[in-house]
Each structure stands twice: as C-alpha cells, then as structure tokens.
C-alpha cells in the first residue's frame, strides 16, 4: 500500500521521534510512504491571522500530494489532519473561495482537485490495517500496563460520529497490545498545545492538569498521537509540573513508539531516546528485551 | 340526467379570499374574461366564497342558470374542495362536476410582486378549469361495507384507552401487544406528574378492565405479521408467539420463577435488575401468565418439575390467527434516547451516571431495589444528585425536536428524591428552558422551586469521575454568572424520546408515512391529528410524536372516535375518481396489476377473454396503471384523455 | 444614539455594527443567530477556568452586532482552539470559528497579535515551515535530523514567496 505522507512543521523541525517511529512502524506494516516534493506549513497557525493564507497553505500541500498520484494522504499530526479536512470542506462548499485559491495555486503551477482522501492515523491503523494484522506483527504484549490514552482534541472533535468513534478505536489499538486503557477524568481534555502561542502559562497549566489526572487514576504511562500534544506532555513535562506546583512524573510515549516496541523493533530506531519523560525506564520495566 | 345530450353550461366563481387573492389579482378582470370563455353562462366574484353567503351565491346561480358544471377559483382544493362539493350536492348536482382552480398557492401567493402577470396567469388557470369542466361527467360516490371490528396495535396506555373506548361503544376490538404484558412505559413509572398519582394504581384498573371486557380480545405476546387491504377493511395476520406456558392452566403463582437457575438482565427494569428465564415483566402484568425467554432458557426442566398446574409446555408452537377488521389504530409508543451516544456524559462507563427512566425504576416499589434509591456503584444512598436536561433532545446532532416531557419528569423526580432521601439531600437541576405548559404544570413547577431544589440555568458539557468515586461537572450558571463545579454522588440524564422500533415493524406491513423525525405522520398537524395517509388507519400516542400521558389519553380517545365513525356507519363512501377499464381496448397484458401498490386491479378471465378488473373498494386513483397501460384501456375518472387534452389546449391558448 | 439602530448598550454606549457582523460570520459555517443560550460551550470551555473565556458571550455579542469591542479585546486570544464548543453545541454553532474570524479582523486592523504568531508567519515566509529546524537536547545529548538519519527537509521553491505575497494582497471578504 502506497500513501502520501505530510509530516507537519513540528515533526520536521523538532519532534523527530514522531517521524522516526511512524516511518519504522509503517514500513514494518508494508505501507510505503511517498513524500511530498516540498513541505510547507499546513496553515493552521494562519487561521488566527489570515484565513486566505491558512486555506492557501492547506490547499498547496494537498495539491502537492495529488501530484503523487496516491489515493490517500496521511499526517501523523492531528492538527494538520484537521486543517486539511477543514480546507477540503470549505473549498468544496464555497465556489468563489475555490476560484481565489486556484488562481494563486496556478502561479505555482499547482492545482487542487479535491481528489485525494485525507485519513487520520487512527483510522489508518484500525480500518485500513486492522487489529488482526497488527496482532500478527506483535511479538511482545504489555500485560498489566495501565495506559492513560490521550487521543487529543483534533483526533475526535471533528468529523461528527466518525470522529467520536476514534476514542474507542484508540482504546482498542492500545488493548491489542495487551495493555489496559484506563478511565481518567482528564481523558477528553485538551493538553493546551494550541494555547501556547497566546497564553503560554495557561497552556502549561492545562498540560500539567492532564498529566496530574492520569497519575491520580494510577496510569503507568500516557500514550498520545499528535506531536503538539507530545511536546506539551513529554518535552515540557517539567515546565508543566513547575507551573502547577506538583511533582509530575509519568512516561509519555507516542502510540507508534509503543506499537514499534511491541513489534520488537529496537528503541533507538523508534526515537525512544528523544522522550524526556522517562520512557526508557518504562521499557526496561516492561521487560521486553 | 337522461335524455338528449345537453350543451355544457358552466358557472365560474372567483373568490377574493379576503386580500389573499384579490390583493394581487384583479378579480373583476378575471370574471370579465371568464364570460368570454366557451360555454360559460355566468361568472361572479365574492370576498369569501367558502362563507355562508358565498356558498348561497353558488347555489342560487346553479338554480337560476341551470348549470351543468361549476368552476370555483379560490384557495387550495385540500382546504375547500369538499366544502364546494357539498354545495353542488345540496343543489342537486353531482359533486364531481366541480372543478377547483387554485388562484392562491398557485398564483397570488407566489407572484405577489407581479400583479399584472399574476392576473394574466389567473385568467389562464381559469380558462384551463373551464376547459376541463366542460368535459366532466356526473359521477357518484360508491358505498362499500366496513367490518365492524377494530384492531389496536400496541397495548400501552394509548392502546388501552382506545380499546376501552371502542369496546364500550359496542364494537369488538382485538388488542395486539408484542410484549408479554400490556401497560407499556406507564407501567414502569413510579408516580405521574403533576398530581403524583401512583402510576400503577391508575393504570392497572384499566388493564384489568381490558382483560375482562367482553368486547376486547387481548392478544399479548403477539405481533402483526401481515395486513391486506380488502373490501370491508383489512385482513390481518397475527402471530401469537409461544410462551411455552399453557395460558389456561397458568395461575401466575410464580413458583417456577423461584426455581429457575437462569438470571438475565431485566429490560422491564431498564436493565438495572435481573429476571429469570421464566418470568412475568411486572407483578401487575396482564395477562398474569408466565413466559419463557427462549433465548436464555436452558431447558433444565426445573420449572416443569415444580409447576403444580402442569402448565409448562416446551413443545408449544407459535399460532397464526387471521382477523378481519374494519379499522386499525396504531399505538406502538416510543423508546428513550440511548445516552451512550453522548460519550462525554459518561453513561455506560461511569456507573453512577443514570437516566430518568432508570431512576424511575429505582423509585418504583416494584423495581430492582424495591423503591430504595441508591448509587449503582456502591449501593449507598446518594447525598447529592444533579439532573442534566435535554440529553438527546433539541440537539441537531441527535434529535432536533423537544421531548416535551423532560422538564416535568425531572421536576417530579427531583421532588420525589427530596421526599424519599431527606431534606438534607442536595438536588440540582441543570436546565436550558423549563417547559411546564400543561394544566397544573406551572403550579407544580412553583411547588418544586419552593422545595429547596437548586436550579442552575446552564447545561454542563461533560461529566467526569473523580478518583474518589464522586462525579464532577462544571457548569456556567447564567442566573448568577458564576462558574460552578458540582461534585455529586449521582448524575441523572434526562433522556429524550425517540420513535419506537415498533414503528418499523408496523410499517413493514402497513405503509403509513413517517415524518423527518421518524414519528408516524398525521394527515394534518392541526385539524387531523389522528388520521393517516391510509384510509381507515389511525394513530395515537407517542408514536405520532412525543407527548405525556394526558395528551396520549386524549389522542387515543380521538382515534377511537374516528375509528367509530367508520365502524358505526358500517360502510364507507369511496371517491369515484378511481380507475376504470375500457374492456374493448384491454388485452389483459397485466402491466397494470404489476404496478398497482394497492392490489386494486387484477387481470381476470371473463367470457374466455383476459381483461383487467378494478376492485373499486381498494383503488386510490393514483393513476399508475393508466400510465403503464399500453393501449390506453385504463383511465382514471376525471383525468381522461379528452379532459386532460382540453386543459392543455386552454393552457396554450395564447401560443395558439 | 444614531438614527440607524434601535439598540444601544447603556453601560458601554456601544451600538451594533451590522455590516461588520456580516463580515465576521461570512467565513463561518453556522450563523450565530441560532444560539439558544444553553451555556454548554462555556460550561465546558477549556479556557474558562483559567482565563474566564465565555464563548456564549462572544457568540451573542456578535449576534447583536457588538463586534468592535471583541476585535480589540484580549479575550479572543484566550481561546485554546480545542474545538469542544464546536463538537458539543446542540445547535451546531461554532464559537471557535467566530473567535478565529475575530482574530483575523484584529490583524487586519493592525491590532496586537501575540508575538509567537508573528514569528510563525515570518518563519513561513522564510522557509515554508512555522518553526526553524532545532536541535533536541535530551539528558545532555544533542540530536538533529542528520544524527538520527532522517532525510533533509525539502523546502519550497521560489514561487512560494510570490504566492504568499499574492495571498496577503487578497482580502478574504
């Protein structure tokens, strides 16, 4: 299966573990990734500055993906996924907007025709690959591991019923690894990632409260998908702790990294060394290798 | 009307409809032009043609000018075609030589900004009406018998009320109910608002009356599997499901249930408690006969061994019963919204998040906890409870309509909780609007506000569980402009009402229309609340739309009355605007039979020829057969070729 | 009070601006008019507890036409764009989209946008992405794309800059 991949600004410039683990695990599953010829921002930050800019940036990347002649475009970043779906919908509905954007795309010899399907990573793993196929590849199970699942706002607050189903799909994807996706009060809460540009302290408070909730309910680790969430909860875990004045220590790991570990892939190949929140100790505890 | 063929003498009557028509169309000009049309001998206009003086105007004209056909140019035929047909009848003319032209919906209302063009169009429409009127034949209504029995599908309070009304009026009623007992949702309730009557106490006497009434044959644990429209009414097939208990022998003693080893979730307790595989739904079930849930029974035979009356029969088979009835009343009730669909409220994953229906069972003395309200997580008494209103109602993501009962149910339950659990119990109701619209309802709302129940004007977005087991929710209270956090022992979701699954089952055998919301459609929302698109079929209760017991009972009696109208006359009059076959042109190909949805036209052998024959009692005059007929043998009265072609010619008059 | 409006806010003496209101809701999926003030958005708002953001007030102020005060307020930058309000609104109003439209209007007027957004825009104009490539330091060790064996980032062609200038020349309604 060959699909186009859009990495997203954060993954390309600092959240390298996301790219490493996604590349490794998808290749293990026989999914060939085709890059876009250029990478520019998906446009999400521009939604707060200039709507045309946001739309144009999204349409540009989708147009580049269409050049690849693959049916599907994925992004490991939920925010980028949401922006593409938003742009796809708006350009379908508003003819005059589409004309405006088409004119600008023409300047770059690009065209967006609404042909490419944009799929979320959770749907890719659950619907396209399927739990059965994952089971075949799993070598190690994490019995007794209590996982606080963090699907992230942009995974399930869009796409109506289909979006909501992603919460239970994510739980299923965790349970297929033998772990237990526990209930915790903050499960559906926002990590604060989008608030950082305008209100950094409040954003860290949100991240801290999320981590606190997971710890309160006895989670052994927190699993996320989107690099923006991961940056708040893993990379900025110490800052978040300091902001809410509580000692928070909980391993935060990308789902793709956890999946890769269960496949038996070496931690360095999944970027485990890049997690700041003590994931290496977690892996040692799991006695996998 | 025999003798030599007369030239048609057409009268044209143009109504102003107040300003609805005359405000746009120059009615005098229309009348002036009408006089010039062929065979028109009189044309008049009047401000309200449907009023008494207006009708008299037409009656007088018919007599004075010896009219043979009448054109009324006014509002829409769905409003007044019947009215003017009766005028013609009173004046000695066949009601079917009336041609109704719509100058309101088809002209003045849609062309209000172009009065000159509207007047031109009005003249053209009248010309078309006159052209058709000239070819109309004096048809007569036909009468057919109606069997004097009624079928009521659904044995909740609406079906029970309708059955009793009809039975007391002297008609025989078959009441079919798919569950083992009648009583419906009302039997699940503890108290009813606003009087706080005990629900079972007011319902069970009616249930007993139904079981004892000489005119009612109660068929519980049965379903309607086929309905056929025939002359006389309906031929109905009912399937009586096997209870595996011989009804005549069962005394309802209950010893079998005590010994049954299988326990399953009890749907009659809103799945809170359990029942055995051999069970009765409620202690007050009617018929008070046990039933074996064959999906869970393991045939251990324990019940058989202890039954003194030897009533167990594992070999029992379903029985098919055929009925012939004149009318059908559909009263299949409702189901509640599944709150699991709103993930953020935690219903289904947090045990202390419950629904109003579940709470009703907890409050009920015959419920799973014998009337003791307790937290479902630990069995302890809740000290604080919060209601969330409009769950699944007034919500474009789920059901856009208001459930109509949510506000009153929450008020009632809040008051009962205060009474049962003690004054110190904190009860909160988080609401958007408070709809206490019925008789005594506002006074009840006053009483509840006076009972230290805290009303928060705002709907919470999410319900979370804390690690200590308490439920927490945040809500912005508009009245105090404060952002509140409620930490409570129990959250009650006031779930909305949805169309019951029974509607789909009924529609499989009886094609009654439904609306966008999935409830059965009435013929007219204001003036025909219990009639449907099917002649002789009526609806009542929550299956027509969400409503409380008061309105359900009223509507059930209304449906019974409409049914009685048909049954008491013992006959119906059928419109003559039905299909008619020219037997010389018909070659018996059968295409009309294939396409008829009502089974009203059949190819038969007559004198050695295959010819199509119309069953006049069943034909609805839809015209599908006339479209399919390759020879033009089948036509619908009032829509014959010469009638339609003359209208077309008149319409293209200007073009020439 | 001007002749045009029959409405005035006595505490702020603000009058509604209907044309400005139409401009804001034009880019937004669902109109503000159908909000029936159930408070659900504010009850669950991620930014309510910490920053006192009340989405229902923003929606209804726009509905009334009191747009100016919102555009120049700091309140609209308190939104965490978590989409909870959009997800849960029973009338399918989207407060978050209205807030984003108000932000864009603030930018058009040259009002203060948070520094971080401006630097993201500058970065996009320079190298196509919202951030610059960084070294990640974990437990004293420096990691970058080369060290981790990741391919070089493919930046945009020169045509991109021209296109972006075209974009900012176009005003979205």
mmCIF file of N, CA and C in Angstrom, chain B residues 517-566:
data_model
loop_
_atom_site.group_PDB
_atom_site.id
_atom_site.type_symbol
_atom_site.label_atom_id
_atom_site.label_comp_id
_atom_site.label_asym_id
_atom_site.label_seq_id
_atom_site.Cartn_x
_atom_site.Cartn_y
_atom_site.Cartn_z
ATOM 1 N N UNK B 517 -38.613 13.257 11.455
ATOM 2 C CA UNK B 517 -38.133 12.858 12.763
ATOM 3 C C UNK B 517 -38.375 11.384 13.035
ATOM 4 N N UNK B 518 -39.028 10.687 12.125
ATOM 5 C CA UNK B 518 -39.208 9.251 12.286
ATOM 6 C C UNK B 518 -40.512 8.859 12.951
ATOM 7 N N UNK B 519 -41.287 9.840 13.444
ATOM 8 C CA UNK B 519 -42.581 9.503 14.043
ATOM 9 C C UNK B 519 -43.617 9.358 12.944
ATOM 10 N N UNK B 520 -44.703 8.612 13.253
ATOM 11 C CA UNK B 520 -45.753 8.415 12.252
ATOM 12 C C UNK B 520 -46.413 9.755 11.939
ATOM 13 N N UNK B 521 -46.746 9.943 10.658
ATOM 14 C CA UNK B 521 -47.312 11.228 10.231
ATOM 15 C C UNK B 521 -48.819 11.272 10.324
ATOM 16 N N UNK B 522 -49.319 12.379 10.871
ATOM 17 C CA UNK B 522 -50.758 12.583 10.861
ATOM 18 C C UNK B 522 -51.125 13.297 9.561
ATOM 19 N N UNK B 523 -52.401 13.257 9.189
ATOM 20 C CA UNK B 523 -52.804 13.867 7.917
ATOM 21 C C UNK B 523 -52.676 15.377 7.930
ATOM 22 N N UNK B 524 -52.975 16.000 9.044
ATOM 23 C CA UNK B 524 -52.816 17.444 9.146
ATOM 24 C C UNK B 524 -52.467 17.766 10.582
ATOM 25 N N UNK B 525 -51.395 18.539 10.819
ATOM 26 C CA UNK B 525 -50.939 18.700 12.194
ATOM 27 C C UNK B 525 -51.948 19.346 13.124
ATOM 28 N N UNK B 526 -52.820 20.225 12.578
ATOM 29 C CA UNK B 526 -53.779 20.882 13.467
ATOM 30 C C UNK B 526 -55.142 20.219 13.442
ATOM 31 N N UNK B 527 -55.634 19.947 12.222
ATOM 32 C CA UNK B 527 -57.033 19.536 12.105
ATOM 33 C C UNK B 527 -57.255 18.043 11.962
ATOM 34 N N UNK B 528 -56.213 17.290 11.670
ATOM 35 C CA UNK B 528 -56.402 15.839 11.540
ATOM 36 C C UNK B 528 -55.279 15.125 12.265
ATOM 37 N N UNK B 529 -55.259 15.211 13.588
ATOM 38 C CA UNK B 529 -54.114 14.691 14.336
ATOM 39 C C UNK B 529 -54.053 13.177 14.436
ATOM 40 N N UNK B 530 -55.149 12.469 14.172
ATOM 41 C CA UNK B 530 -55.090 11.016 14.337
ATOM 42 C C UNK B 530 -55.263 10.243 13.039
ATOM 43 N N UNK B 531 -55.574 10.957 11.942
ATOM 44 C CA UNK B 531 -55.725 10.229 10.684
ATOM 45 C C UNK B 531 -54.396 10.108 9.970
ATOM 46 N N UNK B 532 -54.301 9.131 9.076
ATOM 47 C CA UNK B 532 -53.044 8.935 8.348
ATOM 48 C C UNK B 532 -53.329 8.939 6.856
ATOM 49 N N UNK B 533 -52.246 8.728 6.087
ATOM 50 C CA UNK B 533 -52.389 8.672 4.637
ATOM 51 C C UNK B 533 -53.182 7.442 4.201
ATOM 52 N N UNK B 534 -53.408 6.499 5.119
ATOM 53 C CA UNK B 534 -54.156 5.297 4.759
ATOM 54 C C UNK B 534 -55.568 5.373 5.319
ATOM 55 N N UNK B 535 -56.516 5.245 4.462
ATOM 56 C CA UNK B 535 -57.913 5.299 4.845
ATOM 57 C C UNK B 535 -58.220 4.200 5.836
ATOM 58 N N UNK B 536 -58.832 4.546 6.963
ATOM 59 C CA UNK B 536 -59.190 3.523 7.937
ATOM 60 C C UNK B 536 -58.109 3.191 8.936
ATOM 61 N N UNK B 537 -56.929 3.820 8.774
ATOM 62 C CA UNK B 537 -55.845 3.561 9.728
ATOM 63 C C UNK B 537 -55.605 4.830 10.527
ATOM 64 N N UNK B 538 -55.600 4.703 11.850
ATOM 65 C CA UNK B 538 -55.430 5.865 12.713
ATOM 66 C C UNK B 538 -54.245 5.650 13.644
ATOM 67 N N UNK B 539 -53.711 6.762 14.147
ATOM 68 C CA UNK B 539 -52.575 6.659 15.060
ATOM 69 C C UNK B 539 -52.889 7.413 16.342
ATOM 70 N N UNK B 540 -52.257 6.979 17.423
ATOM 71 C CA UNK B 540 -52.499 7.646 18.703
ATOM 72 C C UNK B 540 -51.293 7.464 19.607
ATOM 73 N N UNK B 541 -51.037 8.482 20.406
ATOM 74 C CA UNK B 541 -49.999 8.354 21.426
ATOM 75 C C UNK B 541 -48.629 8.786 20.959
ATOM 76 N N UNK B 542 -47.609 8.301 21.664
ATOM 77 C CA UNK B 542 -46.245 8.766 21.423
ATOM 78 C C UNK B 542 -45.705 8.352 20.066
ATOM 79 N N UNK B 543 -46.333 7.392 19.405
ATOM 80 C CA UNK B 543 -45.815 7.003 18.087
ATOM 81 C C UNK B 543 -46.072 8.099 17.057
ATOM 82 N N UNK B 544 -46.994 9.015 17.373
ATOM 83 C CA UNK B 544 -47.265 10.134 16.478
ATOM 84 C C UNK B 544 -46.348 11.308 16.788
ATOM 85 N N UNK B 545 -45.792 11.333 17.998
ATOM 86 C CA UNK B 545 -44.902 12.411 18.407
ATOM 87 C C UNK B 545 -44.789 12.389 19.919
ATOM 88 N N UNK B 546 -43.690 12.922 20.462
ATOM 89 C CA UNK B 546 -43.511 12.845 21.910
ATOM 90 C C UNK B 546 -44.653 13.562 22.633
ATOM 91 N N UNK B 547 -45.170 12.927 23.666
ATOM 92 C CA UNK B 547 -46.207 13.581 24.442
ATOM 93 C C UNK B 547 -46.336 12.867 25.783
ATOM 94 N N UNK B 548 -47.046 13.537 26.736
ATOM 95 C CA UNK B 548 -47.187 12.912 28.044
ATOM 96 C C UNK B 548 -48.500 12.127 28.099
ATOM 97 N N UNK B 549 -48.791 11.596 29.302
ATOM 98 C CA UNK B 549 -49.939 10.694 29.429
ATOM 99 C C UNK B 549 -51.251 11.432 29.161
ATOM 100 N N UNK B 550 -51.355 12.667 29.633
ATOM 101 C CA UNK B 550 -52.572 13.453 29.428
ATOM 102 C C UNK B 550 -52.934 13.535 27.944
ATOM 103 N N UNK B 551 -51.942 13.956 27.156
ATOM 104 C CA UNK B 551 -52.197 14.129 25.732
ATOM 105 C C UNK B 551 -52.376 12.791 25.030
ATOM 106 N N UNK B 552 -51.689 11.765 25.536
ATOM 107 C CA UNK B 552 -51.815 10.440 24.930
ATOM 108 C C UNK B 552 -53.245 9.934 25.077
ATOM 109 N N UNK B 553 -53.800 10.081 26.285
ATOM 110 C CA UNK B 553 -55.154 9.587 26.520
ATOM 111 C C UNK B 553 -56.153 10.341 25.645
ATOM 112 N N UNK B 554 -55.979 11.669 25.576
ATOM 113 C CA UNK B 554 -56.884 12.448 24.714
ATOM 114 C C UNK B 554 -56.808 11.975 23.289
ATOM 115 N N UNK B 555 -55.577 11.791 22.805
ATOM 116 C CA UNK B 555 -55.430 11.427 21.404
ATOM 117 C C UNK B 555 -55.971 10.029 21.135
ATOM 118 N N UNK B 556 -55.822 9.139 22.135
ATOM 119 C CA UNK B 556 -56.322 7.777 21.954
ATOM 120 C C UNK B 556 -57.839 7.791 21.829
ATOM 121 N N UNK B 557 -58.491 8.604 22.651
ATOM 122 C CA UNK B 557 -59.948 8.694 22.541
ATOM 123 C C UNK B 557 -60.346 9.297 21.205
ATOM 124 N N UNK B 558 -59.564 10.258 20.742
ATOM 125 C CA UNK B 558 -59.854 10.857 19.431
ATOM 126 C C UNK B 558 -59.752 9.808 18.336
ATOM 127 N N UNK B 559 -58.720 8.985 18.406
ATOM 128 C CA UNK B 559 -58.545 7.950 17.384
ATOM 129 C C UNK B 559 -59.689 6.945 17.455
ATOM 130 N N UNK B 560 -60.109 6.617 18.690
ATOM 131 C CA UNK B 560 -61.219 5.671 18.849
ATOM 132 C C UNK B 560 -62.480 6.243 18.206
ATOM 133 N N UNK B 561 -62.681 7.534 18.398
ATOM 134 C CA UNK B 561 -63.864 8.165 17.821
ATOM 135 C C UNK B 561 -63.826 8.135 16.296
ATOM 136 N N UNK B 562 -62.630 8.448 15.744
ATOM 137 C CA UNK B 562 -62.532 8.435 14.278
ATOM 138 C C UNK B 562 -62.770 7.030 13.757
ATOM 139 N N UNK B 563 -62.256 6.047 14.494
ATOM 140 C CA UNK B 563 -62.483 4.658 14.081
ATOM 141 C C UNK B 563 -63.970 4.349 14.169
ATOM 142 N N UNK B 564 -64.589 4.825 15.257
ATOM 143 C CA UNK B 564 -66.014 4.541 15.453
ATOM 144 C C UNK B 564 -66.875 5.165 14.356
ATOM 145 N N UNK B 565 -66.423 6.296 13.828
ATOM 146 C CA UNK B 565 -67.166 6.930 12.716
ATOM 147 C C UNK B 565 -67.367 5.933 11.594
ATOM 148 N N UNK B 566 -66.276 5.237 11.268
ATOM 149 C CA UNK B 566 -66.348 4.264 10.176
ATOM 150 C C UNK B 566 -67.142 3.028 10.587
#
